mmCIF file of C-alpha atoms and ligand atoms in Angstrom:
data_model
loop_
_atom_site.group_PDB
_atom_site.id
_atom_site.type_symbol
_atom_site.label_atom_id
_atom_site.label_comp_id
_atom_site.label_asym_id
_atom_site.label_seq_id
_atom_site.Cartn_x
_atom_site.Cartn_y
_atom_site.Cartn_z
ATOM 1 C CA UNK A 1 77.956 16.647 77.016
ATOM 2 C CA UNK A 2 80.211 15.547 79.867
ATOM 3 C CA UNK A 3 79.332 15.668 83.554
ATOM 4 C CA UNK A 4 81.829 18.479 84.085
ATOM 5 C CA UNK A 5 79.888 20.696 81.657
ATOM 6 C CA UNK A 6 77.091 20.932 84.236
ATOM 7 C CA UNK A 7 78.925 21.719 87.397
ATOM 8 C CA UNK A 8 78.639 25.532 87.487
ATOM 9 C CA UNK A 9 75.089 25.814 86.158
ATOM 10 C CA UNK A 10 76.262 26.435 82.608
ATOM 11 C CA UNK A 11 75.920 24.139 79.589
ATOM 12 C CA UNK A 12 77.508 24.393 76.132
ATOM 13 C CA UNK A 13 75.604 26.418 73.555
ATOM 14 C CA UNK A 14 75.286 25.095 70.044
ATOM 15 C CA UNK A 15 74.891 28.031 67.679
ATOM 16 C CA UNK A 16 73.697 27.809 64.075
ATOM 17 C CA UNK A 17 76.554 27.414 61.582
ATOM 18 C CA UNK A 18 75.458 29.080 58.325
ATOM 19 C CA UNK A 19 78.031 30.057 55.738
ATOM 20 C CA UNK A 20 78.205 33.814 55.140
ATOM 21 C CA UNK A 21 76.276 33.572 51.883
ATOM 22 C CA UNK A 22 73.463 31.556 53.370
ATOM 23 C CA UNK A 23 73.316 33.908 56.350
ATOM 24 C CA UNK A 24 72.963 36.866 54.015
ATOM 25 C CA UNK A 25 70.213 35.147 52.038
ATOM 26 C CA UNK A 26 68.339 34.159 55.218
ATOM 27 C CA UNK A 27 68.565 37.660 56.669
ATOM 28 C CA UNK A 28 67.226 39.172 53.444
ATOM 29 C CA UNK A 29 64.430 36.646 53.133
ATOM 30 C CA UNK A 30 63.387 37.214 56.744
ATOM 31 C CA UNK A 31 63.328 40.977 56.328
ATOM 32 C CA UNK A 32 61.249 40.564 53.159
ATOM 33 C CA UNK A 33 58.817 38.336 54.996
ATOM 34 C CA UNK A 34 58.489 40.775 57.905
ATOM 35 C CA UNK A 35 58.028 43.667 55.523
ATOM 36 C CA UNK A 36 54.763 42.035 54.397
ATOM 37 C CA UNK A 37 53.333 42.110 57.945
ATOM 38 C CA UNK A 38 50.514 44.561 58.505
ATOM 39 C CA UNK A 39 48.236 45.262 61.434
ATOM 40 C CA UNK A 40 44.852 43.940 60.384
ATOM 41 C CA UNK A 41 41.568 45.202 61.813
ATOM 42 C CA UNK A 42 39.079 43.183 59.770
ATOM 43 C CA UNK A 43 39.013 39.442 60.342
ATOM 44 C CA UNK A 44 37.244 36.410 58.961
ATOM 45 C CA UNK A 45 35.800 33.832 61.357
ATOM 46 C CA UNK A 46 37.662 31.075 59.462
ATOM 47 C CA UNK A 47 38.934 28.630 62.078
ATOM 48 C CA UNK A 48 42.627 28.278 62.904
ATOM 49 C CA UNK A 49 44.141 25.187 64.538
ATOM 50 C CA UNK A 50 44.805 25.659 68.235
ATOM 51 C CA UNK A 51 48.267 24.128 67.802
ATOM 52 C CA UNK A 52 49.325 27.014 65.574
ATOM 53 C CA UNK A 53 48.394 29.490 68.311
ATOM 54 C CA UNK A 54 50.110 27.341 70.913
ATOM 55 C CA UNK A 55 53.334 27.196 68.853
ATOM 56 C CA UNK A 56 53.332 30.968 68.315
ATOM 57 C CA UNK A 57 52.855 31.592 72.031
ATOM 58 C CA UNK A 58 55.561 29.092 72.895
ATOM 59 C CA UNK A 59 57.845 30.988 70.485
ATOM 60 C CA UNK A 60 56.957 34.221 72.314
ATOM 61 C CA UNK A 61 57.764 32.479 75.579
ATOM 62 C CA UNK A 62 61.370 32.022 74.402
ATOM 63 C CA UNK A 63 61.876 35.798 74.692
ATOM 64 C CA UNK A 64 64.719 37.035 76.880
ATOM 65 C CA UNK A 65 63.538 38.584 80.149
ATOM 66 C CA UNK A 66 65.023 40.455 83.107
ATOM 67 C CA UNK A 67 66.828 37.911 85.332
ATOM 68 C CA UNK A 68 64.986 35.233 83.330
ATOM 69 C CA UNK A 69 61.842 35.816 85.383
ATOM 70 C CA UNK A 70 59.580 35.398 82.303
ATOM 71 C CA UNK A 71 57.098 37.952 83.677
ATOM 72 C CA UNK A 72 54.229 37.174 81.329
ATOM 73 C CA UNK A 73 50.994 35.215 80.911
ATOM 74 C CA UNK A 74 49.093 34.653 77.690
ATOM 75 C CA UNK A 75 45.337 34.078 77.886
ATOM 76 C CA UNK A 76 43.781 32.699 74.720
ATOM 77 C CA UNK A 77 40.099 33.542 74.571
ATOM 78 C CA UNK A 78 38.106 31.346 72.197
ATOM 79 C CA UNK A 79 34.784 31.457 74.035
ATOM 80 C CA UNK A 80 32.433 33.642 72.004
ATOM 81 C CA UNK A 81 30.371 34.876 74.964
ATOM 82 C CA UNK A 82 33.532 35.965 76.745
ATOM 83 C CA UNK A 83 34.812 37.708 73.623
ATOM 84 C CA UNK A 84 31.450 39.480 73.326
ATOM 85 C CA UNK A 85 31.773 40.712 76.905
ATOM 86 C CA UNK A 86 35.388 41.838 76.331
ATOM 87 C CA UNK A 87 34.292 43.680 73.194
ATOM 88 C CA UNK A 88 31.454 45.395 75.054
ATOM 89 C CA UNK A 89 33.759 46.594 77.828
ATOM 90 C CA UNK A 90 36.505 47.648 75.371
ATOM 91 C CA UNK A 91 34.009 49.628 73.299
ATOM 92 C CA UNK A 92 32.632 51.357 76.403
ATOM 93 C CA UNK A 93 36.136 52.584 77.279
ATOM 94 C CA UNK A 94 37.022 53.451 73.694
ATOM 95 C CA UNK A 95 33.794 55.433 73.257
ATOM 96 C CA UNK A 96 34.871 57.690 76.093
ATOM 97 C CA UNK A 97 38.389 57.888 74.640
ATOM 98 C CA UNK A 98 37.234 58.942 71.181
ATOM 99 C CA UNK A 99 34.454 61.222 72.515
ATOM 100 C CA UNK A 100 36.429 63.065 75.168
ATOM 101 C CA UNK A 101 39.616 61.521 76.568
ATOM 102 C CA UNK A 102 41.834 61.720 73.479
ATOM 103 C CA UNK A 103 43.280 65.066 72.370
ATOM 104 C CA UNK A 104 42.411 66.600 69.003
ATOM 105 C CA UNK A 105 46.004 66.022 67.952
ATOM 106 C CA UNK A 106 45.757 62.340 68.847
ATOM 107 C CA UNK A 107 42.483 61.930 66.918
ATOM 108 C CA UNK A 108 44.076 63.665 63.937
ATOM 109 C CA UNK A 109 47.120 61.370 64.112
ATOM 110 C CA UNK A 110 44.799 58.336 64.036
ATOM 111 C CA UNK A 111 42.812 59.524 61.001
ATOM 112 C CA UNK A 112 45.012 57.658 58.462
ATOM 113 C CA UNK A 113 44.321 54.410 60.348
ATOM 114 C CA UNK A 114 40.554 54.870 60.174
ATOM 115 C CA UNK A 115 40.009 53.681 63.753
ATOM 116 C CA UNK A 116 36.991 54.429 65.939
ATOM 117 C CA UNK A 117 35.462 53.032 69.132
ATOM 118 C CA UNK A 118 33.831 50.058 67.393
ATOM 119 C CA UNK A 119 35.955 46.922 67.697
ATOM 120 C CA UNK A 120 34.482 44.050 65.632
ATOM 121 C CA UNK A 121 37.859 42.310 65.496
ATOM 122 C CA UNK A 122 37.399 41.194 69.114
ATOM 123 C CA UNK A 123 34.435 39.009 68.185
ATOM 124 C CA UNK A 124 35.215 38.266 64.506
ATOM 125 C CA UNK A 125 38.709 36.761 64.822
ATOM 126 C CA UNK A 126 38.680 33.177 66.145
ATOM 127 C CA UNK A 127 41.144 33.928 68.947
ATOM 128 C CA UNK A 128 41.833 36.823 71.222
ATOM 129 C CA UNK A 129 45.200 36.545 72.941
ATOM 130 C CA UNK A 130 45.329 38.765 76.000
ATOM 131 C CA UNK A 131 48.876 39.285 77.219
ATOM 132 C CA UNK A 132 49.435 40.059 80.878
ATOM 133 C CA UNK A 133 52.575 41.344 82.517
ATOM 134 C CA UNK A 134 53.401 40.100 85.983
ATOM 135 C CA UNK A 135 54.428 42.991 88.206
ATOM 136 C CA UNK A 136 55.962 40.436 90.582
ATOM 137 C CA UNK A 137 56.040 36.651 90.885
ATOM 138 C CA UNK A 138 56.070 33.963 93.555
ATOM 139 C CA UNK A 139 58.772 31.448 94.404
ATOM 140 C CA UNK A 140 58.014 27.775 95.102
ATOM 141 C CA UNK A 141 57.202 28.643 98.751
ATOM 142 C CA UNK A 142 54.787 31.363 97.708
ATOM 143 C CA UNK A 143 57.066 34.264 98.701
ATOM 144 C CA UNK A 144 56.917 37.390 96.535
ATOM 145 C CA UNK A 145 59.626 37.366 93.896
ATOM 146 C CA UNK A 146 60.942 40.542 92.300
ATOM 147 C CA UNK A 147 60.547 40.980 88.530
ATOM 148 C CA UNK A 148 62.887 43.204 86.523
ATOM 149 C CA UNK A 149 62.468 45.191 83.313
ATOM 150 C CA UNK A 150 58.913 43.925 83.057
ATOM 151 C CA UNK A 151 57.747 46.224 80.237
ATOM 152 C CA UNK A 152 60.851 45.545 78.178
ATOM 153 C CA UNK A 153 60.559 41.774 78.692
ATOM 154 C CA UNK A 154 56.855 41.584 77.868
ATOM 155 C CA UNK A 155 57.274 43.958 74.925
ATOM 156 C CA UNK A 156 59.960 41.705 73.430
ATOM 157 C CA UNK A 157 57.679 38.661 73.908
ATOM 158 C CA UNK A 158 54.825 40.525 72.202
ATOM 159 C CA UNK A 159 57.087 41.321 69.245
ATOM 160 C CA UNK A 160 58.107 37.703 68.997
ATOM 161 C CA UNK A 161 54.459 36.615 69.162
ATOM 162 C CA UNK A 162 53.341 38.808 66.273
ATOM 163 C CA UNK A 163 56.429 37.715 64.333
ATOM 164 C CA UNK A 164 55.629 34.025 64.906
ATOM 165 C CA UNK A 165 51.986 34.549 63.919
ATOM 166 C CA UNK A 166 53.025 36.328 60.740
ATOM 167 C CA UNK A 167 55.544 33.592 59.933
ATOM 168 C CA UNK A 168 52.720 31.038 60.270
ATOM 169 C CA UNK A 169 50.619 33.047 57.813
ATOM 170 C CA UNK A 170 48.158 34.593 60.263
ATOM 171 C CA UNK A 171 47.214 38.188 60.894
ATOM 172 C CA UNK A 172 47.043 40.012 64.192
ATOM 173 C CA UNK A 173 46.432 43.400 65.726
ATOM 174 C CA UNK A 174 48.187 44.833 68.770
ATOM 175 C CA UNK A 175 45.203 46.477 70.392
ATOM 176 C CA UNK A 176 45.439 48.512 73.577
ATOM 177 C CA UNK A 177 42.023 49.438 74.942
ATOM 178 C CA UNK A 178 42.560 52.051 77.605
ATOM 179 C CA UNK A 179 42.197 51.600 80.494
ATOM 180 C CA UNK A 180 42.396 47.848 80.134
ATOM 181 C CA UNK A 181 42.085 46.677 83.742
ATOM 182 C CA UNK A 182 38.630 45.244 82.958
ATOM 183 C CA UNK A 183 40.518 42.339 81.336
ATOM 184 C CA UNK A 184 42.057 41.365 84.679
ATOM 185 C CA UNK A 185 38.556 41.181 86.136
ATOM 186 C CA UNK A 186 36.863 39.391 83.202
ATOM 187 C CA UNK A 187 39.623 36.782 82.929
ATOM 188 C CA UNK A 188 39.888 36.465 86.709
ATOM 189 C CA UNK A 189 43.646 36.989 86.738
ATOM 190 C CA UNK A 190 45.712 36.875 89.949
ATOM 191 C CA UNK A 191 46.647 40.115 91.728
ATOM 192 C CA UNK A 192 50.189 40.271 90.295
ATOM 193 C CA UNK A 193 48.965 40.461 86.662
ATOM 194 C CA UNK A 194 48.192 43.599 84.664
ATOM 195 C CA UNK A 195 46.684 43.493 81.181
ATOM 196 C CA UNK A 196 49.329 44.466 78.629
ATOM 197 C CA UNK A 197 48.014 43.882 75.084
ATOM 198 C CA UNK A 198 44.932 42.506 73.371
ATOM 199 C CA UNK A 199 45.838 40.564 70.233
ATOM 200 C CA UNK A 200 43.043 39.303 67.982
ATOM 201 C CA UNK A 201 44.417 36.605 65.668
ATOM 202 C CA UNK A 202 43.060 34.927 62.563
ATOM 203 C CA UNK A 203 42.719 35.282 58.814
ATOM 204 C CA UNK A 204 41.881 38.696 57.405
ATOM 205 C CA UNK A 205 38.399 38.974 55.898
ATOM 206 C CA UNK A 206 38.337 38.377 52.111
ATOM 207 C CA UNK A 207 37.931 42.098 51.389
ATOM 208 C CA UNK A 208 40.388 43.295 54.050
ATOM 209 C CA UNK A 209 42.152 46.547 53.296
ATOM 210 C CA UNK A 210 44.936 48.206 55.259
ATOM 211 C CA UNK A 211 46.023 51.850 55.354
ATOM 212 C CA UNK A 212 48.368 52.884 52.564
ATOM 213 C CA UNK A 213 51.350 53.538 54.829
ATOM 214 C CA UNK A 214 55.064 53.603 54.106
ATOM 215 C CA UNK A 215 57.884 52.645 56.446
ATOM 216 C CA UNK A 216 60.828 54.824 57.359
ATOM 217 C CA UNK A 217 63.804 54.543 55.014
ATOM 218 C CA UNK A 218 66.712 52.599 56.573
ATOM 219 C CA UNK A 219 68.933 55.683 56.587
ATOM 220 C CA UNK A 220 66.301 57.444 58.707
ATOM 221 C CA UNK A 221 66.440 54.942 61.536
ATOM 222 C CA UNK A 222 69.675 52.952 61.218
ATOM 223 C CA UNK A 223 72.754 54.821 62.380
ATOM 224 C CA UNK A 224 76.161 53.195 61.982
ATOM 225 C CA UNK A 225 78.989 54.443 64.186
HETATM 226 N N1 IYR B 301 43.217 52.431 71.685
HETATM 227 C C1 IYR B 301 42.384 53.114 70.711
HETATM 228 C C2 IYR B 301 43.078 54.263 70.050
HETATM 229 C C3 IYR B 301 44.310 53.973 69.289
HETATM 230 C C4 IYR B 301 45.485 54.516 69.716
HETATM 231 C C5 IYR B 301 46.630 54.340 69.015
HETATM 232 I I1 IYR B 301 48.341 55.291 69.621
HETATM 233 C C6 IYR B 301 46.638 53.560 67.838
HETATM 234 O O1 IYR B 301 47.815 53.362 67.126
HETATM 235 C C7 IYR B 301 45.447 53.008 67.395
HETATM 236 C C8 IYR B 301 44.289 53.205 68.144
HETATM 237 C C9 IYR B 301 41.836 52.132 69.677
HETATM 238 O O2 IYR B 301 42.152 50.953 69.735
HETATM 239 O O3 IYR B 301 41.055 52.546 68.826
#
């Protein structure tokens, strides 16, 4: 890289250089890998190396974001007492959801997933990653900094996180207790952060089963123009 490459704030980009055939094979293999991902709700307490979680989160942190503001925080909860407290608070909210806040149609739509207000995955899986979105940020002088397309940015990072975890051979669940503001309080997050997703991560329990679901056929969701 020469000095002149730097002058306008841009640097050269070195893209991958696969031949067409290799590209095709890689794209197929990656789709096939992703097609084996399932949301898992029953976890083993088998330990997982911290570094694996750290790498997956760092992969998520490479997500594109509005004006490159990277409006996210990832809290990894290992502490069992804290996970027990999070589970208690999540179950209190979910009990009200299932008992009275969710519509009959919603409950019916969830029947195939077999969910209810009891959330053992929060305490069974070795890690609970709580993703926060940052409604705004701060510059180096502490002034408020605008964030853009926050939901889109954090949603992309979440997708990349569950992809990285699956690639590593772990299972995860994208869990959204509602309301989830108790997480801001329990994890003592700063005022600009709002809880976005709860992601228990680990190995599935030995007898784990998942709903017998099918995915949409490509022609039902891919439209070429
Ligand atoms: N948050 C509740 C309910 C729930 C809602 C949807 I939409 C799901 O896809 C799954 C569950 C719960 O976690 O049980």
